[in-house]
Amino acid sequence: MGMTSSILALALAGVLQEEPKLELNVPGATLGSVAGKIGEQMGWDVQVDPSVRSEVLVIRTDGMDPQKTLAKIAEVTGTKWILDGNRMIVQPDFDARNRERAKKRAENTQRILKAKGDFLKNLANPKATSMEGEEFSYEAGTGSKLLGQIVQGLGDQVFSRLAPGQRVVLSTNPTRMQQPLGSVNVQMVTKWIAETNEQRKAVGQIDPGDDEGVQQMMEMFGMNMEDMAPKPITEQPEKVVLVLARSGRSEYTESGVSVTLKVIGPGGKTLLSEQSAFGGGGEMFGDFAIAVPTMTPTDETDEEPARKPMPGDELKVKPSEEYLTIRKATTISFENPNAAKVSPETRQKLKDIENFEPLRFELGELLWQAAEQMDKPLIALLPDETWQFGEKIPETIGEVRDQFEFYNVVEKEEGGFWQVLPKEIGSAWDGRVDRTTLAMVMRAADGRTYVPLDPLATFLYQYPDATSNDVANSRIQAFAPFLMGSMMGMGSANELYRVYGAMTASERQFVRRGGQISLGQLSGSARNVLVEMFFGAEGRIMPVELEQALKQENPTDLANSMFGRGMMFGEMMGGGGDEPTELMPTGLPMNGFVASQAFQDKYVISVDQQGQPVASMPPFGRSEIAFLSLLTRNPQFLSDTPEAQEFLARIAAGERTQIHLAVMIAPKKGAQGVLSDMGDPDLKNIFKFSNMPGELGANAKADADAIAASPMGKFFQMMGSGGGMGGFGGGGTIKP
């Protein structure tokens, strides 16, 4: 409990002789705002630490004892309230917060170690459970057995010490970025390679025979069976590494530890890999990706047990018109995502985070009304959970309670208060997005349709999990929809927004002009993001063709690359990509560089019946327009997708700056993506997608023709002509 000081209690007692009651009616506001109201009534100058000012409360206290009320507020917000003369200081209660975090870490450690034990036990007598719930035995492969041997030789502390976001690499011949692994059974490595080569040889001997479809596809992509077959391993293994990675940035992220065994050859090339996961909610044991031995199969026909009726369930709640307007503006309809009508005034309120707390328009106002109807004092703490698909507004207190499960809250009565609190209060504290910072980002969109790139990138740098926080994401979706990607998965790499956000003003200007900056010259904050990108739990290195990465978007090239050899056939039965600690044995190479090139690009967006952008749809650039143009040539696509017809009926266009960014850490290795800086769309000129004016319409037709003649277009024509899934040449349809 935050109200821990007896001195404070005495001080309050003195104050309360003059002001014995506290009246708070808050349907949803931050602790900073609530503390200000308390200060006004108590005659205090209240100072709230920035780290806790964004805790969101719903309060109804009609003439309550201030000491009891403040003690309860302190308890649920994980804060201490310290009275110093006429000044009230509100700061984090680190004891309470650390207690919750330690409890969660202990739970996570127990879960991970139990999963590790289950993995080893399963290897001794391999059994797995299919998705249908049937148990079967299987012979563990040599890779799985070797992984089990190595894991068994590691102490539990190796796993329990892993922090969220950390990646540790153990090696038989460690680089500076690795730790010693110890000895490994060389005979098993040799056997594993031999077995893999036998499997690859068998795959290479498969004859497509007279299968016309296979022959057509091979001709289409200029391939033969030799191209398709995985290549045998001919290189000599030089070392074995074990990668332990724990995803997430917080103890409250339900993640386990991924364990990957790699056989490394010359030049740091991964020859073979074997992977398992401990404690992530369902373990995958080596040979069987479908094997989930630590999970109990459930009958999908079973329904959730009905909530027990409670006093007050039948009482009515009636939210304000403002609640209904904002709730509808942030709700996505499954049936018709374009149905929302959002006025410019409502969009302005969505930006004004400080005066229109988002959670007030979720559960907040409903809870306050419920407390008023039941005539109960209420103190509620809401987690940053929103329900963007909850179209039905509750009409009774019972229906409000029915939503508690979704919002991850529970209710109880304690100390004279009706309380609605997060199921896991530490998670709510830990996952809160700072409202003041989010409001600053939204203010950058004042007078504009979208948030400019620079303030958005800075925000993403400061709050890496912003797009997974419901509150932040609901506003980003409305004012930075380009972060959502697109229907064909051609979005940008969000991590590169963070790299840009960490750059200095001069570095950003250089990137916008186009050119190269060596990693040695890059600011430390930007380098730190790159270190996290490549060496963190999600660390990965991608193939990058620099010239292509910095080239202006070409829909046909994109179509061919999507359906080229890499996508269709990939690297079969082994590999696993480059190991960062091998490719960069001493850390981020200072002779690597960031390269950029900026282009102006037209885009289109769907607008609603009020002429405002549809928040649930991202802007479409030239490639997306081309694919959509091709799809709309199929009448069945339009008849089967009325929501697409709605989207296509009202279109506005604008221009954006597309910054192509590539990070090169070795020849043809690194990361790449596209950053968007959106200009405002012309909302005064609305047109149909089928009748796009000028250059937009001409490009759409030419690009669609080119894609139709490409391998991708032919592939879908072939699939469609057979009554299959293709949407370009008859048959079925593809829905965005």
XYZ file of C-alpha atoms in Angstrom:
736
model
C 0.000 0.000 0.000
C 1.302 3.435 -0.965
C -0.150 5.320 2.027
C 2.504 3.980 4.368
C 3.525 6.982 6.427
C 1.989 7.528 9.860
C 3.242 11.102 9.623
C 1.085 11.506 6.501
C -1.905 10.072 8.353
C -1.442 12.626 11.154
C -1.016 15.417 8.626
C -4.178 14.351 6.861
C -6.017 14.216 10.159
C -5.098 17.849 10.743
C -6.261 18.886 7.294
C -9.461 16.890 7.532
C -10.774 18.959 10.418
C -11.533 21.639 7.855
C -12.190 19.473 4.772
C -13.585 16.122 5.983
C -14.946 14.751 2.701
C -13.621 14.096 -0.793
C -15.907 14.111 -3.809
C -14.565 12.702 -7.068
C -16.620 11.871 -10.147
C -14.186 10.641 -12.782
C -15.514 8.497 -15.679
C -11.963 7.934 -16.895
C -8.857 10.073 -16.406
C -5.151 9.791 -15.695
C -3.665 9.832 -12.215
C -2.119 13.186 -13.064
C -5.567 14.627 -13.751
C -7.157 12.964 -10.702
C -4.352 14.181 -8.430
C -4.975 17.714 -9.676
C -8.658 17.464 -8.688
C -7.687 16.123 -5.267
C -5.230 18.981 -4.806
C -7.948 21.533 -5.576
C -10.274 20.080 -2.933
C -7.583 19.568 -0.290
C -5.688 22.798 -0.882
C -2.484 20.997 -1.890
C 0.101 21.652 -4.546
C 0.272 18.138 -6.052
C 3.339 16.979 -7.982
C 3.051 13.636 -9.807
C 6.103 11.734 -10.995
C 5.972 11.406 -14.833
C 6.465 7.631 -14.619
C 3.073 7.147 -12.901
C 1.007 10.095 -14.138
C -0.632 8.005 -16.901
C -2.271 5.380 -14.678
C -5.948 5.501 -15.656
C -8.653 5.620 -12.993
C -12.438 5.582 -12.843
C -13.663 7.015 -9.534
C -16.970 7.750 -7.880
C -16.595 8.913 -4.287
C -19.471 11.029 -3.035
C -18.305 12.469 0.292
C -15.799 9.728 1.174
C -13.086 9.851 3.809
C -9.999 11.327 2.056
C -7.574 9.091 3.933
C -9.385 5.905 2.885
C -9.778 7.172 -0.679
C -6.148 8.199 -1.108
C -4.924 4.962 0.451
C -6.975 2.944 -2.041
C -5.863 5.089 -5.006
C -2.251 4.654 -3.905
C -2.708 0.900 -3.610
C -4.229 0.330 -7.052
C -1.841 2.709 -8.862
C 1.326 1.408 -7.170
C 2.210 4.836 -5.796
C 3.234 6.597 -2.595
C 1.674 9.902 -1.559
C 3.979 11.995 0.601
C 2.738 15.223 2.184
C 5.451 17.835 2.690
C 3.880 20.945 4.161
C 1.376 22.108 1.589
C 2.937 19.994 -1.159
C 1.761 16.463 -1.977
C 4.341 14.374 -3.845
C 3.093 11.316 -5.746
C 5.832 8.869 -6.722
C 6.152 5.187 -7.658
C 5.920 2.657 -4.857
C 8.941 0.672 -5.986
C 8.458 -1.949 -3.282
C 4.957 -2.763 -4.534
C 5.951 -2.690 -8.192
C 9.108 -4.768 -7.693
C 7.109 -7.266 -5.653
C 4.696 -7.799 -8.539
C 7.542 -8.043 -11.044
C 9.472 -10.545 -8.906
C 6.347 -12.671 -8.533
C 5.865 -12.703 -12.290
C 9.521 -13.501 -12.933
C 9.306 -16.455 -10.546
C 6.222 -17.716 -12.416
C 7.991 -17.326 -15.761
C 11.109 -19.109 -14.530
C 9.054 -22.003 -13.188
C 7.153 -22.258 -16.468
C 10.328 -22.213 -18.582
C 12.145 -24.784 -16.440
C 9.105 -27.072 -16.398
C 8.953 -26.900 -20.198
C 12.669 -27.672 -20.367
C 12.090 -30.735 -18.164
C 9.152 -31.840 -20.323
C 11.332 -31.537 -23.421
C 14.038 -33.783 -21.972
C 11.476 -36.251 -20.641
C 9.788 -36.405 -24.027
C 13.080 -37.113 -25.795
C 13.591 -40.172 -23.606
C 10.254 -41.583 -24.800
C 9.185 -39.444 -27.772
C 5.450 -38.841 -27.871
C 3.469 -36.026 -29.363
C -0.109 -34.860 -29.482
C -1.681 -33.982 -32.804
C -3.950 -30.995 -33.257
C -6.853 -33.464 -33.108
C -5.757 -34.479 -29.615
C -4.403 -37.917 -30.571
C -1.153 -39.028 -28.950
C 1.410 -40.877 -31.041
C 4.997 -42.049 -30.692
C 7.812 -41.101 -33.028
C 11.545 -41.529 -33.418
C 13.405 -38.366 -32.481
C 15.857 -37.209 -35.120
C 19.575 -36.926 -34.521
C 19.343 -33.137 -34.406
C 16.734 -33.299 -31.641
C 18.773 -35.826 -29.688
C 21.901 -33.689 -29.951
C 19.963 -30.625 -28.859
C 18.642 -32.602 -25.886
C 22.143 -33.727 -24.897
C 23.428 -30.168 -24.899
C 20.409 -28.746 -23.047
C 20.701 -31.459 -20.392
C 24.294 -30.409 -19.776
C 23.294 -26.812 -19.065
C 22.303 -25.745 -15.583
C 18.880 -24.274 -14.885
C 20.486 -20.923 -14.101
C 21.436 -20.472 -17.775
C 17.723 -20.314 -18.586
C 16.483 -18.552 -15.452
C 19.002 -15.709 -15.882
C 17.737 -14.805 -19.354
C 16.019 -11.419 -19.288
C 13.217 -10.457 -21.697
C 14.701 -9.361 -25.013
C 18.041 -11.061 -24.333
C 19.828 -13.379 -26.740
C 22.793 -15.487 -25.589
C 24.952 -17.509 -27.980
C 27.084 -20.387 -26.686
C 29.771 -21.755 -29.000
C 32.355 -24.525 -29.156
C 34.772 -21.899 -30.517
C 33.395 -18.588 -29.249
C 33.847 -15.208 -30.885
C 33.888 -12.057 -28.772
C 30.102 -11.936 -29.025
C 29.662 -15.542 -27.846
C 30.173 -17.572 -24.676
C 31.842 -20.997 -24.299
C 29.611 -24.010 -24.886
C 31.941 -26.841 -23.990
C 32.386 -30.113 -25.836
C 29.798 -31.515 -28.246
C 29.350 -35.065 -29.535
C 31.145 -34.820 -32.905
C 29.917 -38.254 -34.036
C 26.321 -37.101 -33.682
C 27.040 -33.977 -35.734
C 28.520 -36.146 -38.485
C 25.534 -38.500 -38.358
C 23.103 -35.571 -38.472
C 24.747 -34.198 -41.623
C 24.761 -37.634 -43.274
C 21.071 -38.213 -42.520
C 20.179 -34.766 -43.815
C 22.070 -35.373 -47.060
C 20.190 -38.642 -47.541
C 16.880 -36.837 -47.066
C 17.864 -34.111 -49.524
C 18.998 -36.683 -52.047
C 15.605 -38.394 -51.823
C 13.802 -35.096 -52.404
C 15.979 -34.382 -55.432
C 14.987 -37.697 -56.998
C 11.263 -36.902 -57.014
C 10.008 -36.911 -60.600
C 7.052 -34.643 -61.425
C 6.218 -37.079 -64.198
C 3.200 -36.051 -66.204
C 1.880 -33.549 -63.654
C 0.973 -30.717 -66.010
C 0.520 -28.206 -63.173
C 4.022 -28.792 -61.817
C 5.520 -28.586 -65.300
C 3.673 -25.316 -65.990
C 4.923 -23.806 -62.764
C 8.493 -24.849 -63.444
C 8.339 -23.336 -66.931
C 6.701 -20.201 -65.558
C 9.524 -19.564 -63.119
C 12.265 -20.825 -65.416
C 13.106 -23.765 -63.165
C 13.937 -27.414 -63.314
C 13.905 -30.096 -60.644
C 17.589 -29.555 -59.969
C 16.858 -25.933 -59.048
C 14.052 -26.984 -56.747
C 15.915 -29.695 -54.910
C 17.794 -28.799 -51.709
C 21.560 -28.990 -52.089
C 23.623 -31.503 -50.106
C 25.928 -30.239 -47.376
C 29.487 -30.451 -48.690
C 31.223 -27.964 -46.378
C 33.070 -29.136 -43.293
C 31.471 -28.075 -39.997
C 33.703 -25.726 -38.021
C 31.735 -25.211 -34.827
C 28.435 -25.751 -33.081
C 26.497 -22.917 -31.473
C 23.476 -22.897 -29.202
C 21.280 -19.792 -29.288
C 19.047 -19.010 -26.314
C 16.621 -16.139 -26.860
C 13.782 -14.806 -24.756
C 11.414 -12.574 -26.689
C 9.499 -9.577 -25.391
C 10.616 -6.514 -23.458
C 8.871 -7.195 -20.172
C 8.426 -9.958 -17.609
C 4.713 -9.615 -18.274
C 5.084 -10.693 -21.899
C 3.919 -14.301 -22.110
C 6.994 -15.595 -23.876
C 9.302 -18.512 -23.423
C 12.872 -19.266 -24.391
C 13.637 -20.370 -27.931
C 16.566 -22.777 -28.129
C 18.304 -23.171 -31.483
C 21.189 -25.503 -32.257
C 23.269 -24.539 -35.303
C 26.087 -26.267 -37.111
C 28.326 -23.552 -38.547
C 30.507 -23.969 -41.628
C 33.089 -21.782 -43.389
C 32.410 -18.056 -43.398
C 29.892 -18.357 -40.579
C 27.362 -20.120 -42.829
C 24.661 -22.085 -41.014
C 24.708 -25.627 -42.406
C 22.026 -27.151 -40.189
C 19.744 -26.012 -37.404
C 17.339 -27.544 -34.916
C 14.959 -25.553 -32.745
C 12.661 -25.936 -29.773
C 10.821 -23.528 -27.483
C 10.418 -23.749 -23.728
C 7.510 -22.146 -21.916
C 5.958 -20.148 -24.721
C 2.449 -21.531 -24.338
C 2.923 -24.757 -26.308
C 6.271 -26.365 -26.932
C 7.399 -27.494 -30.376
C 9.765 -30.409 -30.095
C 12.181 -30.632 -32.963
C 10.856 -33.092 -35.476
C 7.173 -32.307 -35.048
C 6.062 -28.716 -35.347
C 2.520 -29.900 -34.616
C 3.542 -31.678 -31.426
C 2.242 -29.904 -28.343
C 2.780 -32.396 -25.515
C 2.524 -29.845 -22.689
C -0.926 -28.585 -23.712
C -4.201 -30.323 -22.998
C -6.430 -30.623 -26.073
C -9.793 -28.910 -25.687
C -13.118 -29.679 -27.286
C -13.903 -26.759 -29.560
C -17.624 -27.269 -28.971
C -17.255 -26.532 -25.262
C -18.646 -23.143 -24.321
C -17.314 -20.828 -21.647
C -19.233 -21.300 -18.397
C -21.896 -18.656 -18.019
C -21.167 -15.804 -15.633
C -23.125 -16.087 -12.410
C -25.866 -13.450 -12.047
C -24.915 -10.650 -9.674
C -26.839 -7.916 -7.871
C -27.486 -4.958 -10.142
C -27.143 -6.885 -13.415
C -30.585 -5.763 -14.538
C -29.972 -2.033 -14.017
C -29.687 0.121 -17.134
C -26.670 2.134 -18.236
C -26.902 4.916 -20.783
C -23.591 6.315 -22.047
C -23.327 9.921 -23.168
C -23.662 10.925 -26.807
C -19.976 11.851 -26.736
C -19.140 8.324 -25.574
C -21.193 6.785 -28.367
C -19.650 9.041 -31.021
C -16.040 8.363 -30.038
C -16.627 4.659 -29.385
C -18.129 4.216 -32.840
C -15.276 6.169 -34.403
C -12.741 3.708 -32.968
C -14.743 0.538 -33.646
C -14.046 -1.606 -36.695
C -16.956 -3.479 -38.227
C -16.295 -7.022 -39.437
C -19.158 -6.724 -41.908
C -18.230 -3.333 -43.330
C -14.939 -1.736 -42.254
C -15.874 1.430 -44.153
C -19.158 1.978 -42.347
C -17.824 4.363 -39.676
C -18.778 8.006 -40.028
C -16.147 10.166 -38.362
C -16.568 13.921 -38.428
C -13.586 16.298 -38.391
C -14.651 17.310 -34.854
C -14.491 13.697 -33.685
C -11.085 13.195 -35.290
C -9.887 16.235 -33.353
C -11.106 14.669 -30.099
C -9.274 11.448 -30.950
C -6.074 13.493 -31.168
C -6.731 15.267 -27.852
C -5.525 12.464 -25.570
C -5.183 14.650 -22.481
C -8.793 15.902 -22.454
C -10.411 12.811 -23.969
C -8.774 9.843 -22.222
C -9.216 6.861 -24.595
C -10.169 4.376 -21.860
C -13.055 6.580 -20.773
C -14.665 5.679 -24.102
C -14.068 1.972 -23.589
C -14.997 0.674 -20.127
C -14.558 3.886 -18.124
C -17.854 5.705 -18.566
C -19.795 2.437 -18.415
C -18.247 1.592 -15.031
C -18.974 5.037 -13.652
C -22.608 4.775 -14.743
C -22.859 1.294 -13.219
C -21.534 2.598 -9.899
C -24.017 5.459 -9.999
C -26.941 3.115 -10.742
C -25.925 0.798 -7.874
C -25.113 3.821 -5.669
C -21.688 2.430 -4.803
C -18.353 4.193 -4.264
C -16.026 3.060 -7.056
C -12.281 3.010 -7.551
C -11.179 1.253 -10.740
C -7.824 0.980 -12.472
C -8.080 0.199 -16.184
C -5.354 -1.551 -18.185
C -4.518 -0.229 -21.655
C -6.992 -2.598 -23.313
C -9.412 -1.537 -26.045
C -12.086 -3.437 -27.942
C -11.964 -2.203 -31.508
C -14.331 -4.919 -32.700
C -16.921 -4.474 -29.928
C -19.750 -2.991 -31.944
C -22.549 -3.598 -29.430
C -22.686 -1.032 -26.628
C -23.814 -2.552 -23.282
C -27.269 -1.498 -22.120
C -27.254 -3.056 -18.639
C -24.739 -3.509 -15.829
C -24.838 -7.238 -16.543
C -23.712 -6.594 -20.121
C -20.939 -4.344 -18.805
C -19.790 -7.176 -16.545
C -19.892 -9.553 -19.505
C -17.101 -7.479 -21.071
C -14.770 -7.724 -18.052
C -13.195 -10.912 -19.407
C -12.215 -9.226 -22.645
C -10.781 -6.177 -20.902
C -8.824 -8.456 -18.514
C -10.366 -6.972 -15.378
C -12.084 -8.435 -12.318
C -14.363 -6.895 -9.713
C -14.427 -7.092 -5.945
C -15.761 -5.155 -2.968
C -13.209 -4.214 -0.364
C -12.743 -1.424 2.162
C -16.114 0.102 1.366
C -15.375 0.418 -2.377
C -16.561 -1.421 -5.456
C -13.301 -2.096 -7.276
C -12.641 -3.102 -10.865
C -8.975 -3.938 -11.322
C -6.681 -5.621 -13.872
C -6.347 -9.377 -13.471
C -2.595 -8.796 -13.346
C -2.050 -5.356 -11.884
C 1.718 -5.364 -12.435
C 1.160 -5.931 -16.139
C -1.158 -2.909 -16.291
C 1.455 -0.720 -14.577
C 4.261 -2.020 -16.744
C 2.440 -1.800 -20.075
C 1.061 1.716 -19.725
C 1.824 4.145 -22.548
C 2.661 7.680 -21.441
C -0.307 9.886 -22.307
C 1.687 13.132 -22.376
C 4.129 11.777 -24.957
C 1.337 10.224 -27.035
C -0.534 13.539 -26.899
C 2.551 15.355 -28.212
C 2.646 12.992 -31.191
C -1.038 13.552 -31.860
C -0.612 17.333 -31.628
C 1.954 17.055 -34.412
C -1.016 16.103 -36.605
C -2.959 19.276 -35.758
C -4.201 20.816 -38.986
C -3.086 17.697 -40.844
C -4.583 14.345 -41.721
C -1.576 12.271 -40.650
C 1.247 12.435 -38.124
C 4.511 13.543 -39.791
C 7.365 11.046 -39.909
C 9.765 12.746 -37.483
C 7.590 12.954 -34.332
C 6.138 9.511 -35.043
C 9.587 7.921 -35.398
C 10.747 9.599 -32.186
C 7.728 8.171 -30.364
C 8.375 4.659 -31.701
C 12.005 4.964 -30.600
C 10.950 5.965 -27.077
C 8.141 3.382 -26.895
C 9.197 0.294 -28.900
C 5.994 -1.564 -28.048
C 3.706 1.306 -29.057
C 2.087 -0.626 -31.893
C 1.227 -3.504 -29.525
C -0.279 -1.185 -26.893
C -4.009 -0.976 -27.604
C -4.395 2.688 -26.689
C -1.407 3.891 -28.703
C -2.255 1.591 -31.595
C -5.846 2.835 -31.854
C -4.556 6.368 -32.390
C -1.666 5.333 -34.627
C -4.175 3.411 -36.737
C -6.183 6.596 -37.245
C -3.339 9.069 -37.784
C -0.443 6.906 -38.996
C -2.174 4.060 -40.883
C 0.859 3.515 -43.115
C 2.436 1.603 -40.204
C -0.207 -1.099 -40.668
C 1.347 -2.204 -43.935
C -1.009 -3.173 -46.706
C -3.275 -5.931 -47.910
C -0.447 -7.632 -49.791
C 2.052 -7.423 -46.945
C 4.157 -4.719 -48.556
C 4.524 -2.613 -45.412
C 7.675 -1.087 -44.012
C 10.015 -2.453 -41.371
C 8.868 -0.847 -38.125
C 12.290 -1.308 -36.524
C 13.773 1.055 -39.101
C 11.335 3.734 -37.962
C 12.995 3.358 -34.568
C 16.461 3.666 -36.097
C 15.379 6.882 -37.806
C 13.730 8.069 -34.577
C 17.009 7.587 -32.698
C 18.984 9.664 -35.202
C 20.038 13.262 -34.651
C 18.388 16.057 -36.643
C 21.394 16.316 -38.976
C 21.409 12.543 -39.562
C 17.720 12.630 -40.443
C 18.295 15.446 -42.927
C 21.105 13.439 -44.516
C 18.840 10.388 -44.814
C 16.141 12.486 -46.468
C 18.637 13.851 -49.003
C 19.951 10.376 -49.779
C 23.429 8.967 -49.364
C 25.438 6.839 -46.955
C 26.443 7.201 -43.300
C 28.992 4.773 -41.870
C 27.965 3.012 -38.670
C 31.093 4.432 -37.057
C 29.800 7.963 -37.674
C 26.239 7.196 -36.639
C 25.038 8.554 -33.289
C 25.224 6.180 -30.333
C 21.442 6.075 -29.839
C 20.863 4.933 -33.431
C 23.643 2.337 -33.153
C 22.038 0.981 -29.983
C 18.799 0.332 -31.871
C 20.778 -1.503 -34.555
C 22.508 -3.613 -31.898
C 19.076 -4.581 -30.566
C 17.859 -5.320 -34.109
C 20.705 -7.667 -34.930
C 21.746 -9.085 -31.542
C 18.506 -8.970 -29.512
C 16.060 -11.819 -28.979
C 14.472 -11.212 -32.377
C 17.857 -10.625 -34.007
C 18.064 -11.569 -37.654
C 19.998 -10.700 -40.776
C 18.255 -10.430 -44.114
C 19.612 -10.639 -47.651
C 19.800 -7.128 -49.119
C 20.479 -6.197 -52.728
C 21.495 -2.589 -52.152
C 20.731 -1.297 -55.637
C 17.290 -2.896 -55.592
C 16.575 -1.750 -52.025
C 17.184 1.901 -52.953
C 15.228 1.686 -56.186
C 11.808 3.300 -56.626
C 8.946 0.874 -56.287
C 8.065 -1.109 -59.405
C 4.948 -3.284 -59.099
C 6.091 -5.876 -61.629
C 9.491 -6.343 -59.985
C 7.748 -6.690 -56.654
C 5.339 -9.299 -58.014
C 8.157 -11.353 -59.477
C 10.232 -11.156 -56.308
C 7.235 -12.222 -54.210
C 6.699 -15.278 -56.372
C 10.312 -15.948 -57.213
C 12.442 -18.834 -56.168
C 12.917 -17.656 -52.613
C 9.211 -17.427 -51.863
C 8.056 -20.486 -53.744
C 10.678 -22.993 -52.786
C 12.852 -21.345 -50.152
C 15.667 -23.029 -48.386
C 14.424 -26.512 -47.703
C 15.198 -28.836 -44.824
C 17.920 -26.964 -42.981
C 19.861 -23.749 -42.963
C 18.304 -21.176 -40.710
C 19.904 -17.996 -41.983
C 23.026 -16.141 -40.973
C 24.056 -16.145 -37.336
C 24.651 -12.491 -36.315
C 27.422 -13.304 -33.848
C 29.285 -15.178 -36.595
C 28.820 -12.575 -39.305
C 29.725 -9.824 -36.815
C 32.155 -11.590 -34.440
C 33.259 -8.403 -32.665
C 29.935 -6.579 -32.678
C 28.391 -4.039 -35.013
C 30.979 -3.335 -37.758
C 31.947 0.327 -37.826
C 32.638 0.088 -41.567
C 29.042 -0.929 -42.217
C 26.703 1.817 -43.324
C 23.165 3.141 -43.589
C 22.128 4.026 -47.146
C 19.019 5.886 -48.223
C 17.161 7.275 -51.211
C 13.938 9.296 -51.108
C 11.170 9.408 -53.719
C 7.870 11.217 -54.121
C 4.994 8.812 -54.553
C 1.228 9.101 -55.023
C -1.166 7.164 -52.812
C -4.912 6.663 -52.464
C -7.066 6.164 -49.379
C -10.637 5.149 -48.756
C -12.855 7.848 -47.260
C -16.109 7.421 -45.371
C -19.468 9.034 -46.028
C -18.310 12.107 -44.119
C -15.341 12.465 -46.471
C -12.842 11.483 -43.752
C -10.137 8.767 -44.008
C -11.229 5.259 -42.996
C -8.983 4.428 -40.043
C -9.082 0.662 -40.588
C -7.607 0.888 -44.101
C -3.991 1.821 -44.843
C -3.061 4.075 -47.758
C -2.353 2.236 -50.998
C 0.707 3.086 -53.069
C 1.435 2.226 -56.662
C 1.981 -1.512 -56.146
C -1.124 -1.990 -54.032
C -3.170 -0.022 -56.570
C -1.849 -2.284 -59.331
C -2.759 -5.496 -57.505
C -6.192 -4.182 -56.605
C -6.775 -3.062 -60.200
C -5.984 -6.564 -61.346
C -8.335 -8.114 -58.802
C -11.213 -5.848 -59.812
C -11.020 -7.151 -63.378
C -12.627 -10.312 -62.052
C -16.402 -9.676 -61.682
C -16.649 -12.461 -59.134
C -14.208 -10.650 -56.854
C -16.527 -7.654 -56.680
C -19.684 -9.717 -56.287
C -18.146 -11.786 -53.481
C -16.691 -8.826 -51.575
C -19.267 -6.078 -50.973
C -16.877 -4.507 -48.460
C -14.388 -4.007 -51.295
C -17.083 -2.286 -53.333
C -17.638 0.076 -50.416
C -13.919 0.751 -50.190
C -13.649 1.388 -53.921
C -16.628 3.730 -54.066
C -14.967 6.739 -52.390
C -11.264 7.390 -52.937
C -9.036 10.389 -52.302
C -5.430 10.818 -53.422
C -2.344 12.440 -51.971
C 1.442 12.471 -52.167
C 3.991 11.059 -49.770
C 7.745 10.879 -49.408
C 9.003 7.303 -49.435
C 12.458 6.948 -47.857
C 14.085 3.679 -48.874
C 16.495 2.692 -46.112
C 19.095 -0.081 -46.055
C 21.491 -1.056 -43.273
C 24.501 -2.971 -44.607
C 26.586 -4.943 -42.103
C 28.281 -7.169 -44.718
C 28.104 -7.551 -48.502
C 24.460 -8.243 -49.391
C 23.542 -8.635 -45.705
C 21.644 -6.411 -43.299
C 18.134 -4.938 -43.141
C 15.941 -2.860 -45.395
C 12.598 -1.078 -45.358
C 10.646 1.963 -46.459
C 9.691 4.909 -44.245
C 6.625 6.960 -45.195
C 6.135 10.677 -44.605
C 2.564 11.347 -45.616
C 1.332 14.505 -47.250
C -2.335 15.341 -46.754
C -4.839 13.759 -49.156
C -7.063 16.028 -51.217
C -10.352 15.352 -49.423
C -12.192 17.840 -51.622
C -11.804 15.652 -54.700
C -13.423 12.255 -54.176
C -13.577 9.708 -57.009
C -14.190 6.031 -57.635
C -11.342 3.556 -57.841
C -12.603 2.494 -61.261
C -12.316 6.074 -62.488
C -9.021 7.335 -61.093
C -7.903 10.514 -62.826
C -4.792 11.212 -64.887
C -1.518 9.531 -63.985
C -3.085 7.389 -61.253
C -5.504 5.724 -63.660
C -2.941 5.333 -66.446
C -0.359 3.757 -64.127
C -2.946 1.437 -62.592
C -3.897 0.017 -65.991
C -0.323 -0.317 -67.263
C 0.924 -1.875 -64.017
C -1.984 -4.323 -63.856
C -1.305 -5.389 -67.461
C 2.382 -5.935 -66.638
C 1.623 -8.016 -63.541
C -0.911 -10.097 -65.485
C 1.860 -10.979 -67.948
C 4.378 -11.764 -65.169
C 5.004 -15.192 -63.619
C 2.819 -14.191 -60.696
C -0.074 -13.240 -62.981
C 0.245 -16.445 -64.966
C 0.363 -18.432 -61.746
C -2.944 -16.994 -60.551
C -4.515 -17.352 -63.980
C -3.546 -21.017 -63.911
C -4.974 -21.469 -60.414
C -8.149 -19.586 -61.299
C -8.818 -21.407 -64.553
C -8.988 -24.650 -62.629
C -11.662 -23.329 -60.315
C -9.097 -22.840 -57.579
C -8.106 -19.881 -55.505
C -6.936 -17.599 -58.281
C -8.590 -14.225 -58.634
C -7.123 -12.989 -61.937
C -8.470 -15.426 -64.485
C -11.734 -16.933 -63.270
C -12.288 -19.550 -60.626
C -12.278 -18.339 -57.041
C -11.484 -14.950 -55.607
C -8.847 -13.444 -53.409
C -10.109 -11.116 -50.707
C -7.919 -8.347 -49.309
